[in-house]
Amino acid sequence: MASTSVSRIVPASPDKVWSLIGGFDALPDWLPYIPESTALEGGRVRRLKNPEGEVVIERLVDFNETERQYSYAILQAPFPVNGYVSTLRVHAVPGRDDVAEVQWSGRFNPDNATEQEVVDLFTGIYADGLDALHATLAG
């Protein structure tokens, strides 16, 4: 099983960051790669579309409001992986209440791709996503 993790300090309090990204259906609010999200099954599943119209379906597998984190599994996607589970977390930065650390991590099995190819793919997706989050919060 392969894995990757990307962290970024963003210019907002942990509570403000969580209020933006903590909703499972909130990706279009901060992630340009996902302009459309439809909540299904009472909000436990999200159907996402990217700008090319490709569909990604994900299921919420864990949610913790107190710890400001959630995990999800990909059910359907155009990615060369299976067994994908990812976690998005917001951490406080000791001694600072004006910034937060956001960590996006995932583990997955390559499927018709090398481990390095899928690690690079998701490292790029997470880094680009956290850059977009930073830009949204700094805007």
Coordinates of N, CA, C and O in Angstrom, one line a residue:
M1 N 0.8 -1.2 0.0 CA 0.0 0.0 0.0 C 0.9 1.2 0.0 O 1.8 1.3 0.7
A2 N 0.6 2.2 -0.9 CA 1.3 3.4 -1.0 C 0.6 4.5 -0.1 O -0.6 4.4 0.2
S3 N 1.3 5.6 0.2 CA 0.7 6.7 1.0 C 1.5 7.9 0.7 O 2.6 7.9 0.2
T4 N 0.8 9.1 1.0 CA 1.5 10.4 0.9 C 0.7 11.3 1.8 O -0.4 11.0 2.2
S5 N 1.4 12.4 2.1 CA 0.8 13.4 3.0 C 1.4 14.7 2.7 O 2.6 14.9 2.5
V6 N 0.5 15.8 2.7 CA 1.0 17.1 2.5 C 0.4 18.0 3.5 O -0.8 17.9 3.9
S7 N 1.2 18.9 4.1 CA 0.7 19.9 5.1 C 1.0 21.3 4.7 O 2.0 21.5 3.9
R8 N 0.2 22.2 5.1 CA 0.4 23.6 4.8 C -0.2 24.5 5.9 O -1.3 24.2 6.4
I9 N 0.6 25.5 6.2 CA 0.1 26.5 7.2 C -0.8 27.5 6.4 O -0.3 28.0 5.3
V10 N -2.0 27.8 6.9 CA -2.9 28.7 6.2 C -3.2 29.9 7.1 O -3.2 29.7 8.3
P11 N -3.6 31.0 6.5 CA -3.7 32.2 7.3 C -5.1 32.4 7.9 O -5.9 33.4 7.5
A12 N -5.5 31.5 8.7 CA -6.8 31.7 9.4 C -6.8 30.7 10.6 O -6.0 29.8 10.7
S13 N -7.7 31.0 11.6 CA -7.7 30.2 12.8 C -8.2 28.8 12.4 O -8.9 28.6 11.4
P14 N -7.9 27.8 13.3 CA -8.4 26.5 13.0 C -9.9 26.4 12.9 O -10.4 25.7 12.0
D15 N -10.6 27.1 13.7 CA -12.1 27.1 13.6 C -12.6 27.7 12.3 O -13.5 27.1 11.7
K16 N -12.0 28.8 11.8 CA -12.4 29.4 10.6 C -12.1 28.4 9.4 O -12.9 28.2 8.5
V17 N -10.9 27.8 9.4 CA -10.5 26.9 8.4 C -11.5 25.7 8.4 O -12.0 25.3 7.3
W18 N -11.8 25.1 9.5 CA -12.7 24.0 9.6 C -14.1 24.4 9.2 O -14.8 23.6 8.5
S19 N -14.5 25.6 9.5 CA -15.9 26.0 9.0 C -15.9 26.1 7.5 O -17.0 25.9 6.9
L20 N -14.8 26.3 6.8 CA -14.8 26.3 5.4 C -14.7 24.9 4.8 O -15.4 24.6 3.9
I21 N -13.8 24.1 5.3 CA -13.5 22.8 4.7 C -14.1 21.6 5.4 O -14.1 20.5 4.8
G22 N -14.7 21.8 6.6 CA -15.1 20.7 7.4 C -16.4 20.0 6.9 O -16.7 18.9 7.3
G23 N -17.1 20.7 6.0 CA -18.3 20.1 5.5 C -18.0 19.1 4.4 O -17.2 19.5 3.5
F24 N -18.5 17.9 4.4 CA -18.1 16.9 3.4 C -18.4 17.3 2.0 O -17.8 16.9 1.1
D25 N -19.4 18.1 1.9 CA -19.9 18.6 0.5 C -19.3 19.9 0.2 O -19.8 20.6 -0.8
A26 N -18.3 20.4 0.9 CA -17.8 21.8 0.7 C -16.6 22.0 -0.3 O -16.1 23.1 -0.4
L27 N -16.2 20.9 -0.9 CA -15.0 21.1 -1.8 C -15.1 22.2 -2.8 O -14.1 23.0 -3.0
P28 N -16.3 22.4 -3.5 CA -16.3 23.5 -4.4 C -16.1 24.9 -3.8 O -15.8 25.9 -4.5
D29 N -16.2 25.0 -2.5 CA -16.0 26.3 -1.8 C -14.6 26.7 -1.8 O -14.3 27.9 -1.6
W30 N -13.6 25.8 -2.0 CA -12.2 26.1 -1.9 C -11.3 25.4 -2.8 O -10.1 25.7 -2.9
L31 N -11.8 24.4 -3.6 CA -11.0 23.6 -4.4 C -11.4 23.8 -5.9 O -12.4 23.2 -6.3
P32 N -10.7 24.6 -6.7 CA -11.1 24.8 -8.0 C -11.2 23.6 -8.9 O -11.9 23.5 -9.9
Y33 N -10.4 22.5 -8.6 CA -10.4 21.3 -9.3 C -11.8 20.6 -9.2 O -12.1 19.8 -10.1
I34 N -12.6 20.9 -8.2 CA -13.9 20.3 -8.0 C -14.9 21.5 -8.0 O -15.3 22.0 -6.9
P35 N -15.4 21.8 -9.2 CA -16.4 22.9 -9.2 C -17.9 22.5 -8.9 O -18.7 23.3 -8.6
E36 N -18.1 21.1 -8.8 CA -19.4 20.6 -8.5 C -19.4 19.5 -7.6 O -18.6 18.5 -7.7
S37 N -20.3 19.5 -6.5 CA -20.4 18.4 -5.6 C -21.9 18.2 -5.3 O -22.6 19.2 -5.0
T38 N -22.3 17.0 -5.3 CA -23.7 16.7 -5.0 C -23.7 15.7 -3.8 O -23.1 14.6 -3.9
A39 N -24.4 16.1 -2.8 CA -24.5 15.2 -1.6 C -25.6 14.1 -1.9 O -26.6 14.4 -2.4
L40 N -25.2 12.9 -1.5 CA -26.1 11.7 -1.7 C -26.2 11.0 -0.4 O -25.3 11.2 0.5
E41 N -27.1 10.1 -0.2 CA -27.3 9.2 0.9 C -27.2 10.0 2.2 O -26.4 9.7 3.2
G42 N -27.9 11.1 2.3 CA -28.0 11.9 3.5 C -26.7 12.6 3.8 O -26.4 13.0 5.0
G43 N -25.9 12.9 2.8 CA -24.6 13.6 3.0 C -23.4 12.7 3.3 O -22.3 13.1 3.5
R44 N -23.6 11.3 3.3 CA -22.5 10.4 3.6 C -21.7 10.1 2.3 O -20.7 9.5 2.4
V45 N -22.3 10.4 1.2 CA -21.6 10.2 -0.1 C -21.6 11.5 -0.9 O -22.6 12.2 -0.8
R46 N -20.5 11.8 -1.6 CA -20.5 13.0 -2.5 C -20.2 12.5 -3.9 O -19.3 11.7 -4.1
R47 N -20.9 13.1 -4.8 CA -20.6 12.9 -6.2 C -20.0 14.2 -6.8 O -20.6 15.2 -6.8
L48 N -18.7 14.1 -7.1 CA -17.9 15.3 -7.6 C -17.7 15.2 -9.1 O -17.7 14.2 -9.7
K49 N -17.6 16.4 -9.6 CA -17.2 16.5 -11.0 C -16.0 17.5 -11.1 O -16.0 18.5 -10.5
N50 N -15.0 17.1 -11.9 CA -13.9 18.0 -12.2 C -14.2 18.9 -13.4 O -15.3 18.7 -14.1
P51 N -13.4 19.8 -13.8 CA -13.7 20.7 -14.9 C -13.8 19.9 -16.2 O -14.5 20.4 -17.2
E52 N -13.2 18.8 -16.4 CA -13.3 18.0 -17.6 C -14.6 17.1 -17.6 O -14.8 16.4 -18.6
G53 N -15.4 17.2 -16.5 CA -16.6 16.4 -16.5 C -16.5 15.0 -15.9 O -17.4 14.3 -15.9
E54 N -15.2 14.7 -15.5 CA -15.0 13.3 -14.9 C -15.7 13.3 -13.6 O -15.7 14.3 -12.8
V55 N -16.2 12.1 -13.2 CA -17.0 11.9 -12.0 C -16.1 11.2 -11.0 O -15.5 10.2 -11.3
V56 N -16.2 11.7 -9.7 CA -15.5 11.0 -8.6 C -16.6 10.8 -7.5 O -17.3 11.8 -7.2
I57 N -16.8 9.6 -7.0 CA -17.7 9.3 -6.0 C -17.0 8.9 -4.7 O -16.2 7.9 -4.8
E58 N -17.3 9.5 -3.6 CA -16.6 9.3 -2.4 C -17.5 9.1 -1.2 O -18.6 9.7 -1.2
R59 N -17.2 8.2 -0.3 CA -18.0 7.9 0.9 C -17.3 8.4 2.1 O -16.1 8.1 2.3
L60 N -18.0 9.1 3.0 CA -17.4 9.6 4.3 C -17.3 8.3 5.2 O -18.3 7.6 5.3
V61 N -16.1 8.1 5.7 CA -16.0 6.9 6.5 C -15.7 7.2 8.0 O -15.8 6.4 8.9
D62 N -15.3 8.5 8.3 CA -15.1 8.9 9.6 C -15.2 10.4 9.7 O -14.7 11.1 8.8
F63 N -15.8 10.9 10.7 CA -15.9 12.4 10.9 C -15.8 12.7 12.4 O -16.4 12.1 13.2
N64 N -14.9 13.7 12.7 CA -14.7 14.1 14.1 C -14.7 15.6 14.2 O -13.7 16.2 13.8
E65 N -15.8 16.2 14.6 CA -15.9 17.6 14.7 C -14.9 18.2 15.7 O -14.2 19.2 15.4
T66 N -14.8 17.5 16.8 CA -13.9 18.0 17.9 C -12.5 18.1 17.5 O -11.7 19.0 17.7
E67 N -12.0 17.0 16.7 CA -10.6 17.0 16.3 C -10.5 17.6 14.9 O -9.4 17.6 14.4
R68 N -11.5 18.2 14.3 CA -11.5 18.8 13.0 C -10.9 18.0 12.0 O -9.9 18.3 11.4
Q69 N -11.5 16.8 11.8 CA -10.9 15.9 10.7 C -12.0 15.0 10.2 O -13.0 14.7 10.9
Y70 N -11.9 14.6 8.9 CA -12.7 13.6 8.3 C -11.9 12.7 7.4 O -10.9 13.2 6.8
S71 N -12.4 11.5 7.2 CA -11.8 10.5 6.3 C -12.8 10.1 5.3 O -14.0 10.0 5.6
Y72 N -12.4 9.8 4.1 CA -13.3 9.3 3.1 C -12.6 8.3 2.2 O -11.4 8.2 2.1
A73 N -13.4 7.5 1.5 CA -12.9 6.4 0.6 C -13.5 6.8 -0.8 O -14.6 7.2 -0.9
I74 N -12.6 6.5 -1.8 CA -13.1 6.7 -3.2 C -13.8 5.4 -3.6 O -13.3 4.3 -3.4
L75 N -15.1 5.6 -4.1 CA -15.9 4.5 -4.6 C -15.7 4.3 -6.1 O -15.8 3.3 -6.7
Q76 N -15.6 5.5 -6.8 CA -15.4 5.5 -8.2 C -14.6 6.8 -8.6 O -14.9 7.9 -8.1
A77 N -13.6 6.6 -9.5 CA -12.8 7.7 -9.9 C -11.9 7.3 -11.1 O -11.7 6.1 -11.3
P78 N -11.5 8.3 -11.8 CA -10.6 8.0 -13.0 C -9.1 7.9 -12.6 O -8.2 8.2 -13.4
F79 N -8.9 7.5 -11.3 CA -7.5 7.4 -10.8 C -7.0 5.9 -10.9 O -7.8 5.1 -10.6
P80 N -5.7 5.7 -11.1 CA -5.2 4.3 -11.2 C -4.9 3.7 -9.8 O -3.8 3.3 -9.5
V81 N -5.9 3.7 -8.9 CA -5.8 3.2 -7.6 C -7.0 2.4 -7.2 O -8.1 2.6 -7.7
N82 N -6.8 1.6 -6.1 CA -8.0 1.0 -5.4 C -7.6 1.0 -4.0 O -6.5 1.3 -3.6
G83 N -8.6 0.8 -3.1 CA -8.4 0.8 -1.7 C -8.1 2.2 -1.1 O -7.4 2.3 -0.1
Y84 N -8.5 3.2 -1.8 CA -8.1 4.6 -1.5 C -8.9 5.1 -0.2 O -10.1 5.0 -0.2
V85 N -8.2 5.6 0.8 CA -8.8 6.2 1.9 C -7.9 7.5 2.2 O -6.7 7.4 2.3
S86 N -8.6 8.6 2.4 CA -7.9 9.8 2.6 C -8.4 10.6 3.9 O -9.6 10.4 4.2
T87 N -7.6 11.4 4.5 CA -8.0 12.1 5.7 C -7.6 13.6 5.5 O -6.5 13.9 5.1
L88 N -8.5 14.5 5.8 CA -8.3 15.9 5.8 C -8.4 16.4 7.3 O -9.4 16.1 8.0
R89 N -7.3 17.0 7.8 CA -7.3 17.4 9.2 C -6.9 18.9 9.3 O -6.1 19.4 8.5
V90 N -7.4 19.6 10.3 CA -7.0 20.9 10.7 C -6.4 20.9 12.1 O -7.1 20.5 13.0
H91 N -5.2 21.4 12.2 CA -4.5 21.4 13.5 C -4.3 22.8 13.9 O -4.0 23.7 13.1
A92 N -4.3 23.1 15.2 CA -3.9 24.3 15.8 C -2.4 24.4 15.7 O -1.7 23.4 15.8
V93 N -1.8 25.6 15.6 CA -0.4 25.8 15.7 C -0.1 26.4 17.0 O -0.6 27.5 17.4
P94 N 0.7 25.7 17.8 CA 1.0 26.2 19.2 C 1.4 27.6 19.3 O 2.3 28.0 18.5
G95 N 0.8 28.4 20.1 CA 1.1 29.8 20.3 C 0.5 30.7 19.3 O 0.8 31.9 19.4
R96 N -0.2 30.2 18.4 CA -0.8 31.1 17.3 C -2.3 30.8 17.2 O -2.7 29.6 17.1
D97 N -3.1 31.8 17.2 CA -4.5 31.6 16.9 C -5.0 32.2 15.6 O -6.2 32.2 15.3
D98 N -4.0 32.7 14.8 CA -4.3 33.4 13.6 C -4.0 32.5 12.4 O -4.2 32.9 11.2
V99 N -3.4 31.3 12.6 CA -3.0 30.4 11.5 C -3.4 29.0 11.9 O -3.7 28.7 13.1
A100 N -3.5 28.1 11.0 CA -3.8 26.7 11.2 C -2.9 25.9 10.3 O -2.5 26.3 9.2
E101 N -2.7 24.6 10.7 CA -2.0 23.7 9.8 C -3.1 22.7 9.3 O -3.8 22.2 10.0
V102 N -3.1 22.6 8.0 CA -4.0 21.6 7.3 C -3.2 20.5 6.7 O -2.2 20.7 6.0
Q103 N -3.6 19.3 7.0 CA -2.9 18.1 6.6 C -3.9 17.3 5.7 O -5.0 17.0 6.2
W104 N -3.4 16.9 4.5 CA -4.2 16.0 3.6 C -3.4 14.8 3.4 O -2.3 14.9 2.8
S105 N -3.9 13.7 3.7 CA -3.1 12.5 3.6 C -3.9 11.4 3.0 O -5.2 11.4 3.0
G106 N -3.3 10.4 2.4 CA -4.0 9.3 1.8 C -3.2 8.0 1.7 O -2.0 8.1 1.7
R107 N -3.9 6.9 1.6 CA -3.2 5.6 1.4 C -4.0 4.9 0.3 O -5.3 5.0 0.2
F108 N -3.4 4.1 -0.5 CA -4.0 3.5 -1.7 C -3.1 2.5 -2.3 O -1.9 2.4 -2.0
N109 N -3.7 1.6 -3.1 CA -3.0 0.6 -3.8 C -2.9 1.0 -5.3 O -4.0 1.3 -5.9
P110 N -1.7 1.0 -5.9 CA -1.6 1.3 -7.3 C -2.4 0.2 -8.1 O -2.4 -0.9 -7.8
D111 N -3.0 0.7 -9.2 CA -3.8 -0.2 -10.1 C -3.5 0.2 -11.5 O -3.9 1.2 -12.0
N112 N -2.7 -0.6 -12.2 CA -2.2 -0.3 -13.5 C -1.3 0.9 -13.6 O -1.3 1.7 -14.5
A113 N -0.6 1.2 -12.5 CA 0.4 2.3 -12.4 C 1.4 1.9 -11.4 O 1.2 1.0 -10.6
T114 N 2.6 2.6 -11.4 CA 3.6 2.3 -10.4 C 3.2 3.0 -9.1 O 2.5 4.0 -9.1
E115 N 3.8 2.5 -8.0 CA 3.6 3.2 -6.7 C 4.0 4.6 -6.8 O 3.4 5.5 -6.3
Q116 N 5.2 4.9 -7.4 CA 5.7 6.3 -7.5 C 4.7 7.2 -8.3 O 4.5 8.3 -8.0
E117 N 4.2 6.6 -9.4 CA 3.2 7.4 -10.2 C 2.0 7.8 -9.4 O 1.6 9.0 -9.5
V118 N 1.4 6.9 -8.6 CA 0.3 7.3 -7.8 C 0.6 8.2 -6.6 O -0.2 9.1 -6.3
V119 N 1.8 8.0 -6.0 CA 2.2 8.9 -4.9 C 2.4 10.3 -5.5 O 1.9 11.2 -4.9
D120 N 3.0 10.4 -6.6 CA 3.2 11.7 -7.3 C 1.9 12.3 -7.6 O 1.7 13.6 -7.4
L121 N 1.0 11.6 -8.1 CA -0.4 12.1 -8.5 C -1.1 12.7 -7.3 O -1.5 13.8 -7.4
F122 N -1.2 11.9 -6.2 CA -1.9 12.4 -5.1 C -1.1 13.5 -4.3 O -1.7 14.4 -3.7
T123 N 0.2 13.4 -4.3 CA 1.0 14.5 -3.6 C 0.7 15.8 -4.4 O 0.5 16.8 -3.7
G124 N 0.6 15.7 -5.7 CA 0.3 16.9 -6.5 C -1.1 17.4 -6.2 O -1.3 18.6 -6.1
I125 N -2.1 16.5 -6.2 CA -3.5 16.9 -5.9 C -3.6 17.6 -4.6 O -4.2 18.6 -4.4
Y126 N -3.0 17.0 -3.5 CA -3.1 17.5 -2.2 C -2.4 18.9 -2.1 O -2.9 19.8 -1.5
A127 N -1.2 19.0 -2.7 CA -0.4 20.2 -2.6 C -1.2 21.3 -3.4 O -1.3 22.5 -2.9
D128 N -1.7 21.0 -4.6 CA -2.5 22.0 -5.3 C -3.7 22.5 -4.5 O -4.1 23.6 -4.5
G129 N -4.4 21.5 -3.9 CA -5.6 21.8 -3.1 C -5.3 22.7 -2.0 O -6.0 23.6 -1.7
L130 N -4.2 22.4 -1.2 CA -3.9 23.2 -0.1 C -3.4 24.6 -0.5 O -3.6 25.6 0.2
D131 N -2.7 24.7 -1.7 CA -2.4 26.0 -2.2 C -3.6 26.8 -2.5 O -3.7 28.0 -2.2
A132 N -4.6 26.1 -3.1 CA -5.9 26.8 -3.4 C -6.6 27.2 -2.1 O -7.2 28.3 -2.0
L133 N -6.6 26.4 -1.1 CA -7.2 26.7 0.2 C -6.5 28.0 0.8 O -7.1 28.9 1.3
H134 N -5.1 28.0 0.7 CA -4.4 29.1 1.2 C -4.8 30.4 0.5 O -5.0 31.4 1.1
A135 N -4.9 30.3 -0.8 CA -5.3 31.5 -1.6 C -6.7 32.0 -1.3 O -7.0 33.2 -1.2
T136 N -7.6 31.0 -1.1 CA -9.0 31.4 -0.7 C -9.0 32.1 0.7 O -9.7 33.1 0.8
L137 N -8.3 31.6 1.6 CA -8.2 32.2 3.0 C -7.5 33.5 3.0 O -7.8 34.4 3.8
A138 N -6.5 33.7 2.1 CA -5.7 34.9 2.1 C -6.4 36.0 1.3 O -6.1 37.2 1.5
G139 N -7.4 35.6 0.4 CA -8.1 36.5 -0.5 C -8.8 37.6 0.1 O -9.0 38.6 -0.3

